[in-house]
Amino acid sequence: MASLALVDEEAAAYYTGRPRVTIRRWAHEGRIQRYGKGRGRVRYNVFELNPARRDEDTGELLEAGGPPPLPAGARAA
């Protein structure tokens, strides 16, 4: 059974070091699963996302997390 740890779009963006629009695009492309519907109610599984590297002391972004893989037969937007 797969684990779920659902976070909102803002938390997913911070976790990956990517803009929120990128999180939405990845969901549209099928790279990650979208849970819920409606503005402010959509959640994403953090286990499907690649974490950003951040400075331990300052939290400053050092390197954004890589994109999740595309599903077979899909093309990037």
CSV table of C-alpha atoms in Angstrom, one decimal, residues 2-74:
chain,number,residue,atom,x,y,z
A,2,ALA,CA,1.4,3.4,-1.0
A,3,SER,CA,1.9,6.1,1.7
A,4,LEU,CA,0.1,9.4,1.5
A,5,ALA,CA,1.2,12.6,3.1
A,6,LEU,CA,-1.0,15.3,1.6
A,7,VAL,CA,0.1,18.9,1.5
A,8,ASP,CA,-1.4,22.0,-0.1
A,9,GLU,CA,0.1,23.7,-3.2
A,10,GLU,CA,2.1,26.3,-1.3
A,11,ALA,CA,3.8,23.6,0.9
A,12,ALA,CA,4.5,21.5,-2.2
A,13,ALA,CA,6.1,24.4,-3.9
A,14,TYR,CA,8.3,25.2,-0.9
A,15,TYR,CA,9.3,21.5,-0.5
A,16,THR,CA,10.4,21.3,-4.2
A,17,GLY,CA,11.8,24.8,-4.5
A,18,ARG,CA,9.6,25.4,-7.5
A,19,PRO,CA,6.8,27.9,-8.3
A,20,ARG,CA,3.2,26.9,-7.5
A,21,VAL,CA,2.4,27.0,-11.2
A,22,THR,CA,5.0,24.3,-11.8
A,23,ILE,CA,3.2,22.1,-9.3
A,24,ARG,CA,-0.1,22.6,-11.1
A,25,ARG,CA,1.6,21.9,-14.5
A,26,TRP,CA,3.1,18.6,-13.2
A,27,ALA,CA,-0.4,17.5,-12.0
A,28,HIS,CA,-1.8,18.5,-15.5
A,29,GLU,CA,0.9,16.4,-17.2
A,30,GLY,CA,0.2,13.4,-15.0
A,31,ARG,CA,3.5,13.5,-13.2
A,32,ILE,CA,1.8,13.8,-9.8
A,33,GLN,CA,-1.6,13.0,-8.5
A,34,ARG,CA,-4.1,15.7,-7.6
A,35,TYR,CA,-6.3,15.0,-4.5
A,36,GLY,CA,-9.5,17.1,-4.1
A,37,LYS,CA,-11.1,19.8,-6.2
A,38,GLY,CA,-11.7,23.5,-6.1
A,39,ARG,CA,-9.7,26.5,-5.2
A,40,GLY,CA,-7.7,26.0,-2.0
A,41,ARG,CA,-8.9,22.3,-1.6
A,42,VAL,CA,-6.4,20.6,-3.9
A,43,ARG,CA,-3.6,18.5,-2.1
A,44,TYR,CA,-0.6,16.7,-3.4
A,45,ASN,CA,1.3,13.7,-2.1
A,46,VAL,CA,4.7,14.8,-0.9
A,47,PHE,CA,6.1,11.3,-1.5
A,48,GLU,CA,5.6,11.9,-5.3
A,49,LEU,CA,7.8,15.1,-5.1
A,50,ASN,CA,11.6,15.5,-5.1
A,51,PRO,CA,12.8,17.7,-2.3
A,52,ALA,CA,14.8,20.9,-2.8
A,53,ARG,CA,18.3,21.2,-1.3
A,54,ARG,CA,18.3,24.1,1.3
A,55,ASP,CA,20.9,25.6,3.5
A,56,GLU,CA,20.5,24.0,7.0
A,57,ASP,CA,21.0,27.2,8.9
A,58,THR,CA,19.2,29.8,6.7
A,59,GLY,CA,16.7,27.6,4.7
A,60,GLU,CA,17.9,29.4,1.6
A,61,LEU,CA,17.3,27.4,-1.6
A,62,LEU,CA,20.4,25.9,-3.0
A,63,GLU,CA,19.0,23.6,-5.7
A,64,ALA,CA,15.4,22.9,-6.7
A,65,GLY,CA,14.1,19.4,-6.7
A,66,GLY,CA,14.0,17.6,-10.0
A,67,PRO,CA,10.7,17.0,-11.8
A,68,PRO,CA,8.9,13.7,-11.3
A,69,PRO,CA,9.0,11.4,-14.3
A,70,LEU,CA,6.4,11.6,-17.0
A,71,PRO,CA,4.0,8.7,-17.3
A,72,ALA,CA,4.6,6.4,-20.3
A,73,GLY,CA,3.4,7.9,-23.5
A,74,ALA,CA,2.9,11.4,-22.1
